[in-house]
Coordinates of C-alpha atoms in Angstrom, one line a residue:
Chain I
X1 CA 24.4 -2.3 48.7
X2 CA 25.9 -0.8 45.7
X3 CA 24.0 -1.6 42.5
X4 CA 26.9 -1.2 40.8
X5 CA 29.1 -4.5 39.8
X6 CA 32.3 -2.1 38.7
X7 CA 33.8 1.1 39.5
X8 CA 32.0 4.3 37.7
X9 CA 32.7 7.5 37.3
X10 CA 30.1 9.8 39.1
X11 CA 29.8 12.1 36.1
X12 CA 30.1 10.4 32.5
X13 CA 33.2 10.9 30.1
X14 CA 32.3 13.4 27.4
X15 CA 34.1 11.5 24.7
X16 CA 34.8 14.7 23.0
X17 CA 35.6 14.5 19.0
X18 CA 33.3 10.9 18.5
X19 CA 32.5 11.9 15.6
X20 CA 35.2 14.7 14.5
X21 CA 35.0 18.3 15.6
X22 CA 32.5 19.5 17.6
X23 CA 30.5 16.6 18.4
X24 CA 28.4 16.6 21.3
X25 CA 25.9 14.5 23.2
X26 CA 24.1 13.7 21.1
X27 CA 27.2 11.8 19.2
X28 CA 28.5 10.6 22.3
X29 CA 25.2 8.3 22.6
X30 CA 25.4 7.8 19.2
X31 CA 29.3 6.5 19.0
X32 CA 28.2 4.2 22.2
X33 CA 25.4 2.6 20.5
X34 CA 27.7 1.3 17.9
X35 CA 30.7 0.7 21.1
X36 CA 27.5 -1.6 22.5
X37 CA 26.4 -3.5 19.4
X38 CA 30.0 -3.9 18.6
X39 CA 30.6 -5.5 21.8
X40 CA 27.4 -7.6 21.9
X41 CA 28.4 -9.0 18.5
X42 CA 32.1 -9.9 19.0
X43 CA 32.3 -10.2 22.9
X44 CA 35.5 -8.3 22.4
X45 CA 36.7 -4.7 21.8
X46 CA 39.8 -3.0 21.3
X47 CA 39.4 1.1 22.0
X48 CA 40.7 3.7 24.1
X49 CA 40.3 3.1 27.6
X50 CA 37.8 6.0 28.1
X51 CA 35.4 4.5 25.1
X52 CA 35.8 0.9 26.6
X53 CA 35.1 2.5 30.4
X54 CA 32.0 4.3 29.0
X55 CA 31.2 1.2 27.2
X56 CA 30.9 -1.4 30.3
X57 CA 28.6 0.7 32.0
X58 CA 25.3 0.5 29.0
X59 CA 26.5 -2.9 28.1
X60 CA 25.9 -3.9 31.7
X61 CA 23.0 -2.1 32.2
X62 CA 21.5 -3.3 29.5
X63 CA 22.0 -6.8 30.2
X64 CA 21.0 -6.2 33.6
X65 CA 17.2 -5.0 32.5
X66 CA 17.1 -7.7 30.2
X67 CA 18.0 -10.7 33.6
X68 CA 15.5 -8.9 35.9
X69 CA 12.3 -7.8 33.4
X70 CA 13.2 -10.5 30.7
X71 CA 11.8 -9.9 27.4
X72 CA 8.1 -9.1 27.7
X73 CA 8.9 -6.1 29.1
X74 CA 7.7 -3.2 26.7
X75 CA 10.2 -0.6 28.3
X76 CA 13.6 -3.3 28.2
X77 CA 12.5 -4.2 24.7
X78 CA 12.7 -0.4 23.2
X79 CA 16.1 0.1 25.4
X80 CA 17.3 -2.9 23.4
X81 CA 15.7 -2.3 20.4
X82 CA 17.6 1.5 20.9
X83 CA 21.0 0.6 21.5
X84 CA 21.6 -2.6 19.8
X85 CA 21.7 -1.2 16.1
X86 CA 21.9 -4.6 14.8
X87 CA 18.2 -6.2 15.5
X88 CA 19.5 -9.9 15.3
X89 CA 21.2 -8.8 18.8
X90 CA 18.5 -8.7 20.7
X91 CA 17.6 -12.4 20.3
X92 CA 21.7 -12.9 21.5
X93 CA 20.5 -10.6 24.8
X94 CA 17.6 -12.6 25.9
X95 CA 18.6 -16.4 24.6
X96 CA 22.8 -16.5 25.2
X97 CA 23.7 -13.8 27.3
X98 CA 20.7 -14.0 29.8
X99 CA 21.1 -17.3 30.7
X100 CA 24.7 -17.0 30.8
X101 CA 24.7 -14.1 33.8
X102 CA 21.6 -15.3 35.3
X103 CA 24.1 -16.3 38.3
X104 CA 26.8 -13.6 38.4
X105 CA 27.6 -12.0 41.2
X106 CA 30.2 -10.1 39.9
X107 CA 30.1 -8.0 36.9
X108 CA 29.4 -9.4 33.5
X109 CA 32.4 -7.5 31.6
X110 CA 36.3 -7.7 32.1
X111 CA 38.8 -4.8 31.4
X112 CA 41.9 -5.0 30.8
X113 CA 44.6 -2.0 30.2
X114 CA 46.9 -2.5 26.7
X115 CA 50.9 -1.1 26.7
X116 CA 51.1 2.1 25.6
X117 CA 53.4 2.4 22.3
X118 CA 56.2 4.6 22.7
X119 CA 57.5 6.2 20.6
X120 CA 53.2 7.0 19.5
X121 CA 50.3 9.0 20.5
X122 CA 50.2 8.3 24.0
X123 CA 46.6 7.1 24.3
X124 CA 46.0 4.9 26.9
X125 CA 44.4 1.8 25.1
X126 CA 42.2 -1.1 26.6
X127 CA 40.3 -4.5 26.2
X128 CA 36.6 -4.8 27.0
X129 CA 35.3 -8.2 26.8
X130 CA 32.1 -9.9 27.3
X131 CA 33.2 -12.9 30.3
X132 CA 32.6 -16.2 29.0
X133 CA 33.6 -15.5 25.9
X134 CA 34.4 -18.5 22.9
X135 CA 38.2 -16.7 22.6
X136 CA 41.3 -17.2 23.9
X137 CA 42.1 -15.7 27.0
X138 CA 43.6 -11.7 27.0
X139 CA 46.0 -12.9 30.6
X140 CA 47.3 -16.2 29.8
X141 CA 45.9 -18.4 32.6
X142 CA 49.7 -19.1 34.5
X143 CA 49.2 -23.1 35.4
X144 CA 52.2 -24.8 37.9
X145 CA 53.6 -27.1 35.3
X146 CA 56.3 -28.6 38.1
X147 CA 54.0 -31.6 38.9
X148 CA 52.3 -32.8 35.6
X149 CA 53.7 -36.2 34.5
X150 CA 56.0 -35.9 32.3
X151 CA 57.7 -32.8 34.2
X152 CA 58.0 -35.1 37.2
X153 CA 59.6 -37.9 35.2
X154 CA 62.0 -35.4 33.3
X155 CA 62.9 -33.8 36.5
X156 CA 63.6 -37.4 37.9
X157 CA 66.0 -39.2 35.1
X158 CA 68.0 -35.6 35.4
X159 CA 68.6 -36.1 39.3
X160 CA 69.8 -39.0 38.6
X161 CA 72.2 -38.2 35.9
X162 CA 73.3 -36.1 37.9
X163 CA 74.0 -38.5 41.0
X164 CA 75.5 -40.5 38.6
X165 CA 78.2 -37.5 37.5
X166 CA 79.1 -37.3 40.8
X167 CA 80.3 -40.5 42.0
X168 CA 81.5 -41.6 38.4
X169 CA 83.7 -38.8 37.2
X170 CA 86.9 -40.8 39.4
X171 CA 85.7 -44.7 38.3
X172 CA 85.5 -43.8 34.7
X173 CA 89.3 -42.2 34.2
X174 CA 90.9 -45.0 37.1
X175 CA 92.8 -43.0 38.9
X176 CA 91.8 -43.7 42.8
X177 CA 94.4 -41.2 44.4
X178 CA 92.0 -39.8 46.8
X179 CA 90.6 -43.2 47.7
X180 CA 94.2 -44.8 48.2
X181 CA 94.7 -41.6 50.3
X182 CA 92.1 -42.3 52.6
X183 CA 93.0 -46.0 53.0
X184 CA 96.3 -45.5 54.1
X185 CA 95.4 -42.9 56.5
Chain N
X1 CA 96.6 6.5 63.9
X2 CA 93.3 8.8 64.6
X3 CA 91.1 9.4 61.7
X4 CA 91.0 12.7 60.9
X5 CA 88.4 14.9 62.9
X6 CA 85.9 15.9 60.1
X7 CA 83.6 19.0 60.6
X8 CA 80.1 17.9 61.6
X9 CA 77.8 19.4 58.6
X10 CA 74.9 20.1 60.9
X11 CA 72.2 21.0 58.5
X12 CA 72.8 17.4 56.8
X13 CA 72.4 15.8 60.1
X14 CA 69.3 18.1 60.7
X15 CA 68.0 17.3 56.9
X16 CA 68.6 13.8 57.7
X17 CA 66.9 14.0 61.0
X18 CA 63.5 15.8 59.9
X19 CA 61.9 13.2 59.3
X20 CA 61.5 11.2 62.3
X21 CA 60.1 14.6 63.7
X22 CA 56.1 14.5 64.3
X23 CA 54.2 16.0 61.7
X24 CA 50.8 17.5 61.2
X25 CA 49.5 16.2 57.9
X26 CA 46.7 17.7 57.1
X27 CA 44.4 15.8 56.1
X28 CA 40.8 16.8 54.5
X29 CA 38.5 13.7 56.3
X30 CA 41.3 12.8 59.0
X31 CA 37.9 11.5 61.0
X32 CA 36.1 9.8 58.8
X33 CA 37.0 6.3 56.9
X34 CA 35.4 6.1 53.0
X35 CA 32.6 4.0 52.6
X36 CA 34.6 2.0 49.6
X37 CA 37.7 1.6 51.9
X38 CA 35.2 -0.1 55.0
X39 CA 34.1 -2.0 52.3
X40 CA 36.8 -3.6 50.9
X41 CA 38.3 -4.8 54.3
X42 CA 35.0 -6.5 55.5
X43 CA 35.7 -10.2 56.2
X44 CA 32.8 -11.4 57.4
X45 CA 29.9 -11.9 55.6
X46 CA 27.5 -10.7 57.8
X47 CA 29.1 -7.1 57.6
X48 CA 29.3 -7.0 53.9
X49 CA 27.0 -6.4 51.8
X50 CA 26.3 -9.2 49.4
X51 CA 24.3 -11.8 48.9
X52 CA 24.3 -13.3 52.1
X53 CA 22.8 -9.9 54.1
X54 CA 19.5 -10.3 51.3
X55 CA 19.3 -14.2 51.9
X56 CA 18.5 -13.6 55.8
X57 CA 16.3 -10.1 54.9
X58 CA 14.6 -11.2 51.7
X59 CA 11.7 -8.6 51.1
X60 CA 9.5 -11.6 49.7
X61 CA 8.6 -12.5 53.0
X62 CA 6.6 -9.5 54.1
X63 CA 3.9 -8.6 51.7
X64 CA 4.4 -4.4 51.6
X65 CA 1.9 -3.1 49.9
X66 CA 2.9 -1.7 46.0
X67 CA 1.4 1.9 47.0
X68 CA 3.3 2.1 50.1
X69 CA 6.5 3.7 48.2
X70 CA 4.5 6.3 46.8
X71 CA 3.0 7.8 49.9
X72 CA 6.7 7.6 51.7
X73 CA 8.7 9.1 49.6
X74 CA 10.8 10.5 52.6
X75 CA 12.4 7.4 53.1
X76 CA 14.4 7.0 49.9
X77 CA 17.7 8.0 50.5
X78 CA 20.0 10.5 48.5
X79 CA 20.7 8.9 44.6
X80 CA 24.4 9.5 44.5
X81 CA 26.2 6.7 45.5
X82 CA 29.5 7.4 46.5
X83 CA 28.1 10.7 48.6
X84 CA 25.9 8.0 50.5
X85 CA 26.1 6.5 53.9
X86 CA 24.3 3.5 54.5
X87 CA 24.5 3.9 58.7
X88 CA 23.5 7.8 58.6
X89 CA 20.6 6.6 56.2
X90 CA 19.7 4.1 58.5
X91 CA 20.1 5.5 61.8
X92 CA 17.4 8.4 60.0
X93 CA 14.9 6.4 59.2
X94 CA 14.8 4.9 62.9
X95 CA 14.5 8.9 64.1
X96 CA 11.9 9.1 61.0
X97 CA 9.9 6.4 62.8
X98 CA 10.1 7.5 66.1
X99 CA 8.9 11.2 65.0
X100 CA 6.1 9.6 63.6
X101 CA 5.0 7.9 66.5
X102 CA 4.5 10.9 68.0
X103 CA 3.0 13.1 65.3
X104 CA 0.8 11.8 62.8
X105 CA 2.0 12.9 59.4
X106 CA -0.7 11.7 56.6
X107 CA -0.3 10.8 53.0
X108 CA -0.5 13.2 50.8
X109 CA 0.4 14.5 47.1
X110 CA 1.6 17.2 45.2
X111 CA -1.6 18.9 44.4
X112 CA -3.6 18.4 48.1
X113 CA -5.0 20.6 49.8
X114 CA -3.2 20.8 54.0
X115 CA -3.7 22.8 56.7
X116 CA -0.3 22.8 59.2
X117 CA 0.2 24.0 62.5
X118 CA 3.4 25.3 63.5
X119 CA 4.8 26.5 67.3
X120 CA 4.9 30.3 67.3
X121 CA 6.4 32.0 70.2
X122 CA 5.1 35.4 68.7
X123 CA 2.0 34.5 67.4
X124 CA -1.2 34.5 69.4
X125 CA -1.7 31.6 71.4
X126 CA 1.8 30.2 70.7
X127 CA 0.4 28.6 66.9
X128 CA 0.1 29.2 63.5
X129 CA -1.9 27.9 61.2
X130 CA -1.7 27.7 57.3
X131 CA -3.8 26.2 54.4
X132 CA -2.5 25.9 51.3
X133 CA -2.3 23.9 48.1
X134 CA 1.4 21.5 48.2
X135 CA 3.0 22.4 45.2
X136 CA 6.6 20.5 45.9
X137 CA 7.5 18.1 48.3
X138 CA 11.1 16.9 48.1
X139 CA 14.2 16.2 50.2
X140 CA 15.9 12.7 51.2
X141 CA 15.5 11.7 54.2
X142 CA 15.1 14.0 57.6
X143 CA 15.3 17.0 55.2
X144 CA 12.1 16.2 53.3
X145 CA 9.9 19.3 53.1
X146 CA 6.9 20.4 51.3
X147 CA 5.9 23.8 49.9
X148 CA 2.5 25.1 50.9
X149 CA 1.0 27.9 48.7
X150 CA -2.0 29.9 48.9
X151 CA -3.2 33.8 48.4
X152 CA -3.9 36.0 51.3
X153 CA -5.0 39.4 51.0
X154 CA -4.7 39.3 47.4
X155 CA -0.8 38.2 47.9
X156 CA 0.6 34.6 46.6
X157 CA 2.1 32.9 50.2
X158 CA 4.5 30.1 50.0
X159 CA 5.6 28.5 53.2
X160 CA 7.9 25.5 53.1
X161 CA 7.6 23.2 55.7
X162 CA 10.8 20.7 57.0
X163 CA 8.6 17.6 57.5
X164 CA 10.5 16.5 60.3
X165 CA 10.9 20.0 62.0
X166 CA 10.3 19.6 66.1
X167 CA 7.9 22.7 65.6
X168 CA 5.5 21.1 63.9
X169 CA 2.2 20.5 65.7
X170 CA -0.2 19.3 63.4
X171 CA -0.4 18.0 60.0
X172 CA -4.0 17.4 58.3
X173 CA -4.9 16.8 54.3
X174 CA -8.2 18.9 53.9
X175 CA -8.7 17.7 50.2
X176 CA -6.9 14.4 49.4
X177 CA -6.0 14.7 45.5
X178 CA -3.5 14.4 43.0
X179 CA -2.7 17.0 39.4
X180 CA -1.1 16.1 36.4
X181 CA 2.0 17.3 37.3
X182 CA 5.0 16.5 40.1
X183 CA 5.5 20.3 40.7
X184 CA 3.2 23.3 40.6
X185 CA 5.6 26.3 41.0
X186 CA 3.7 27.5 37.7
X187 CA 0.8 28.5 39.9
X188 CA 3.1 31.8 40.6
X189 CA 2.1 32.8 37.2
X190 CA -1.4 31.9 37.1
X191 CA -4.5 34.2 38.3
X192 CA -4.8 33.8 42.1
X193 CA -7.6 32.6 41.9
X194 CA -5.9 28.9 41.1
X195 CA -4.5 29.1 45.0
X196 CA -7.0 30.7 46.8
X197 CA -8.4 28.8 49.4
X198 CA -10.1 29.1 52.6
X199 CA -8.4 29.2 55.6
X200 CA -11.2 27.9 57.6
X201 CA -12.0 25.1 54.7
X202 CA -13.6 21.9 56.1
X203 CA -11.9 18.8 55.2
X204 CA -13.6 16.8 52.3
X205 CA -13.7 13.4 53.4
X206 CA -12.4 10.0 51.5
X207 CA -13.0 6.4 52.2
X208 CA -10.3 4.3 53.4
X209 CA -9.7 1.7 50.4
X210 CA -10.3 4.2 47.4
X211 CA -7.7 5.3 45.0
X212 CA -6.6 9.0 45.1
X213 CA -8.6 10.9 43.2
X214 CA -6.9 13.0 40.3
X215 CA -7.6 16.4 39.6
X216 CA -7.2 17.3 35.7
X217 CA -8.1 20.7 35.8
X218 CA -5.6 22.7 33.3
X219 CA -4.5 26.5 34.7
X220 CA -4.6 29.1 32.1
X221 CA -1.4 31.1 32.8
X222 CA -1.0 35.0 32.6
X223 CA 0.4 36.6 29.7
X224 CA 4.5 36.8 30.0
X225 CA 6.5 37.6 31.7
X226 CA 7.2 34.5 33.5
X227 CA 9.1 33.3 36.6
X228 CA 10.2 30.7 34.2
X229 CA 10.4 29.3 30.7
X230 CA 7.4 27.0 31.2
X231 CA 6.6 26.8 27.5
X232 CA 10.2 24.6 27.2
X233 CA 8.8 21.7 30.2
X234 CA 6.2 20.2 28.8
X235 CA 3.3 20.6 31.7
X236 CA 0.3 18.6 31.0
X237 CA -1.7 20.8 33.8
X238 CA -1.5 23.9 31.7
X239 CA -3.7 24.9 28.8
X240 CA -1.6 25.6 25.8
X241 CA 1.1 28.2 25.6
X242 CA 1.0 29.0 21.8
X243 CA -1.0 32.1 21.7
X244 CA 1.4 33.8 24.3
X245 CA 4.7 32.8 22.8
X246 CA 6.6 34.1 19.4
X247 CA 7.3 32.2 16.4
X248 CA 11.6 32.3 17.3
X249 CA 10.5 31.3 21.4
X250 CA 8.6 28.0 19.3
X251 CA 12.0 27.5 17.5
X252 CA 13.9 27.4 19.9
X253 CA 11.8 25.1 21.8
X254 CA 12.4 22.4 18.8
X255 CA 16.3 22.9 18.8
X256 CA 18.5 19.2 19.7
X257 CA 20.1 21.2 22.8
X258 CA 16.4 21.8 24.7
X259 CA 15.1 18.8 23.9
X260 CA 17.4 16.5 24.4
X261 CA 15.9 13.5 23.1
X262 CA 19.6 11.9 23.5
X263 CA 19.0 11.6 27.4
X264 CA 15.3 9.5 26.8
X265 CA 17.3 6.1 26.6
X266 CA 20.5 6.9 28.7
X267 CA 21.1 4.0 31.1
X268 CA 23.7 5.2 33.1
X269 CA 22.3 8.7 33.5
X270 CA 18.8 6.9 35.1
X271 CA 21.2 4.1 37.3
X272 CA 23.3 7.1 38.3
X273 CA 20.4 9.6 39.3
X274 CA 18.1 7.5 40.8
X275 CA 18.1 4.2 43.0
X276 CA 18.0 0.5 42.6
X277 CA 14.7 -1.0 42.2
X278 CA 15.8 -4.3 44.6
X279 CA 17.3 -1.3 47.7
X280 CA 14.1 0.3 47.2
X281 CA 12.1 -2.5 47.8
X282 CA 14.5 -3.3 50.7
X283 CA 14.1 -0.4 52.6
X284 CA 10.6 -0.1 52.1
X285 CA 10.2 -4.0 53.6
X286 CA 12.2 -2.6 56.5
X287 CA 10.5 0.6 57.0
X288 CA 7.2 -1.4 57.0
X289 CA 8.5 -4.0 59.5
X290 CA 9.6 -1.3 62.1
X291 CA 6.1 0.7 61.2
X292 CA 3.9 -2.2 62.8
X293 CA 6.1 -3.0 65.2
X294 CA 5.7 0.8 66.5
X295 CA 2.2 0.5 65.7
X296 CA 2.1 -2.6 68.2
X297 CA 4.0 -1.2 70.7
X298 CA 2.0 1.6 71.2
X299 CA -1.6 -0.3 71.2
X300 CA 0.4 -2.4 73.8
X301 CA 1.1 0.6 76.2
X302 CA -2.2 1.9 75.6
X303 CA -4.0 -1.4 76.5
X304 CA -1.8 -1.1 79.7
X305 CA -2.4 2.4 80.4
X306 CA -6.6 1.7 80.1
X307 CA -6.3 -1.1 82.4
X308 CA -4.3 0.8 85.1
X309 CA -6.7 3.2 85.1
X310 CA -9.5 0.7 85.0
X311 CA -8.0 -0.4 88.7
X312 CA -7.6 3.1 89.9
X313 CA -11.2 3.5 89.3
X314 CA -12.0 0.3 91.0
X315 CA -10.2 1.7 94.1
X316 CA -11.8 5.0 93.9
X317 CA -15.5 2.5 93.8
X318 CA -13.8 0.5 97.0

């Protein structure tokens, strides 16, 4: 049983330069808090892929404590109250996005890479998105559009334009050459 | 007419032949498959493990007692998941088991007080014996050990013991208590008379139901030097440390990079260094399962062996 839901690194990214030059640890917590509340509040994110990666793993933790010990729990209360800078969040946790993952299986979160601009910097961007989330889908969901109504209609009246091209091309100018031809014979 | 004969170019042909020759690719675990590889071509459900595995061994159908974590430590596996595997964990416990069905190994804490005996081919009569305080016990697995300590001839001793080591003849708790702290290595640089005990001490005894009694005693240190920093971990068995440090050592114990008050809240750093809560309670449902079964098993034989002998007896009479 692995009690991860996603793949993770087995030592963390250092996310050097958070916070300019010479940043350390202690910034690297402190850029993910705002990564976390950013996420919590828009259910979507746009960063490089290494900040989303780091990202998905509190975001999930944290919404994991909140399912299992729920929100009379004195120790899930002060990790929320720590990384979700905005306090109004924590009533989203425990009211919208616990009872929406109550059921998962799977993991709560969804990554997904970006193009990389060329000519640019090089950086490998990402998506990190909450699932379930009120926006338009990042992959288009591809539906077979061959059988819907109006696609089978369409697809019909052309068939039989073109039957009709084939047989007709001969009545329509008069000339019965081939026809005679065959008769005769 | 003929084509024109063209010089074979042999080393193309050989090039071009190379690679149908066999190989020897080295490979670094040729013999072994990775656990996430297994894992992703499991089909059936009853191999994988998801939901349907804790559906038929749900742990809220044996009540395990809450304590009974505590006083087997041992069984917890290794926290690092992707160095883990599930069937050497398991097939370890089962050895775990069996061992202790054999010898009895009691609970006991950091901070009791045991007396082991040990096979000795060059000690008279074949054993050794050793009391001490346990200042560590760690490991995961068959390679838990504990650390015994004690003063002999005016000299600090520290044996550590493998828990599971064949050798082992005898395992008793002489004083059944618990300290304030989860390791007492600071006892090096304390008087000897915090580890002095009595090899021929008499075990103090505790009733069966009662909590573990805790020991708060606080160990003035020596004067520095020190085997370690301990002013920097904050030991809550230890009487304060300000009279033998400077003014720049209490600095330095304030700075960002020793404290590290970042790590208090990191999620990911406790899910990656320790284990789940649910697996825990998993294995320990399991462990207790196969524990009474044992514990059956051998009333069972021992029933049989009485009343065997209970016959023999009444032939003897006859």
């Amino acid at each position: 049983m692995n009690m991860f839901r996603f793949p993770v690194r087995n030592t963390p990214r250092k996310l050097k330069k958070s916070f300019g030059v010479g940043s350390g640890p202690a910034e690297r917590i402190k850029k993910l808090q705002m990564l976390v509340t950013a996420l919590i509040r828009n259910e979507r994110l746009e960063a490089k892929e290494s900040y989303c990666l780091e990202t998905r793993g509190y975001a999930e933790q944290l919404i994991q404590i909140a399912i299992r010990n729920g929100d009379r729990h004195a120790e899930t209360m002060e990790k929320a109250d720590y990384w979700l800078l905005e306090k109004d969040l924590v009533h989203k946790l425990f009211k919208v996005l616990v009872p929406r993952y109550q059921n998962y299986t799977t993991a709560f979160t969804d990554y997904h890479f970006l193009p990389k601009k060329v000519p640019g910097s090089g950086v490998q961007m990402g998506i990190l998105e909450l699932k379930g989330n009120p926006w338009p889908p990042v992959v288009p969901r591809q539906r077979n559009q061959k059988y819907l109504l109006t696609n089978v209609l369409i697809s019909t009246a052309k068939e039989e334009y073109r039957m009709e091209k084939k047989i007709s091309p001969d009545l329509k100018n008069g000339t019965h050459d081939k026809l005679n031809q065959l008769d005769n014979t | 007419m003929a084509a024109p004969c063209r010089k074979v170019n042999y080393q193309f042909v050989k090039r071009s032949l190379r690679c149908f020759e066999p190989r020897v690719i080295p490979c670094r675990w040729s013999n072994t498959l990775r656990n996430q590889i297994v894992e992703k071509h499991r089909h059936s459900p009853l191999s994988s493990t998801r939901e349907l595995v804790k559906q038929q061994d749900d742990p809220s159908d044996v009540l395990v007692p809450r304590e009974f974590r505590f006083v087997h430590p041992d069984f917890l596996p290794y926290p690092i998941w992707n160095r883990r595997d599930r069937v050497r964990e398991k097939l370890e416990r089962e050895d775990m088991l069996k061992r202790r069905a054999v010898l009895d190994i009691p609970e006991f804490y950091v901070g009791s007080i045991m007396a082991v005996s040990i096979a000795d081919k060059n000690a008279p009569g074949k054993q050794n014996r050793f009391v001490g305080i346990c200042i560590d016990r760690a490991g995961h697995g068959l390679n838990h050990y504990f650390v015994l300590r004690n003063a002999i001839d005016g000299q600090g001793v520290e044996i550590k013991y493998d828990m599971y080591n064949p050798l082992l003849q005898k395992i008793e708790v002489l004083k059944m208590e618990k300290r304030l702290d989860p390791q007492l290595y600071y006892l090096r640089d304390a008087p000897l008379e915090y580890s002095t005990f009595r090899l021929d001490m008499e075990p103090v005894p505790i009733s069966k139901g009662a909590h573990v009694p805790l020991n708060a005693i606080k160990v003035k240190l020596n004067p520095r030097p020190w085997s370690r920093r301990w002013e920097r971990s904050n030991l809550k068995g230890v009487e304060p440390l300000d009279d033998y440090i400077t003014e720049k050592m209490k600095k330095q114990k304030q700075h960002p990079q020793i404290q590290k008050t970042w790590e208090m809240h990191d999620l990911m750093l406790k899910a990656r260094s320790s284990i789940d809560d649910r697996e825990v309670d998993q294995i320990m449902n399991e462990v207790y399962k196969r524990k009474e079964k044992i514990q059956k098993e051998k009333l069972q034989k021992r029933g049989q062996e009485g009343k065997r002998e209970g016959k023999k007896a009444q032939e003897v009479r006859r």
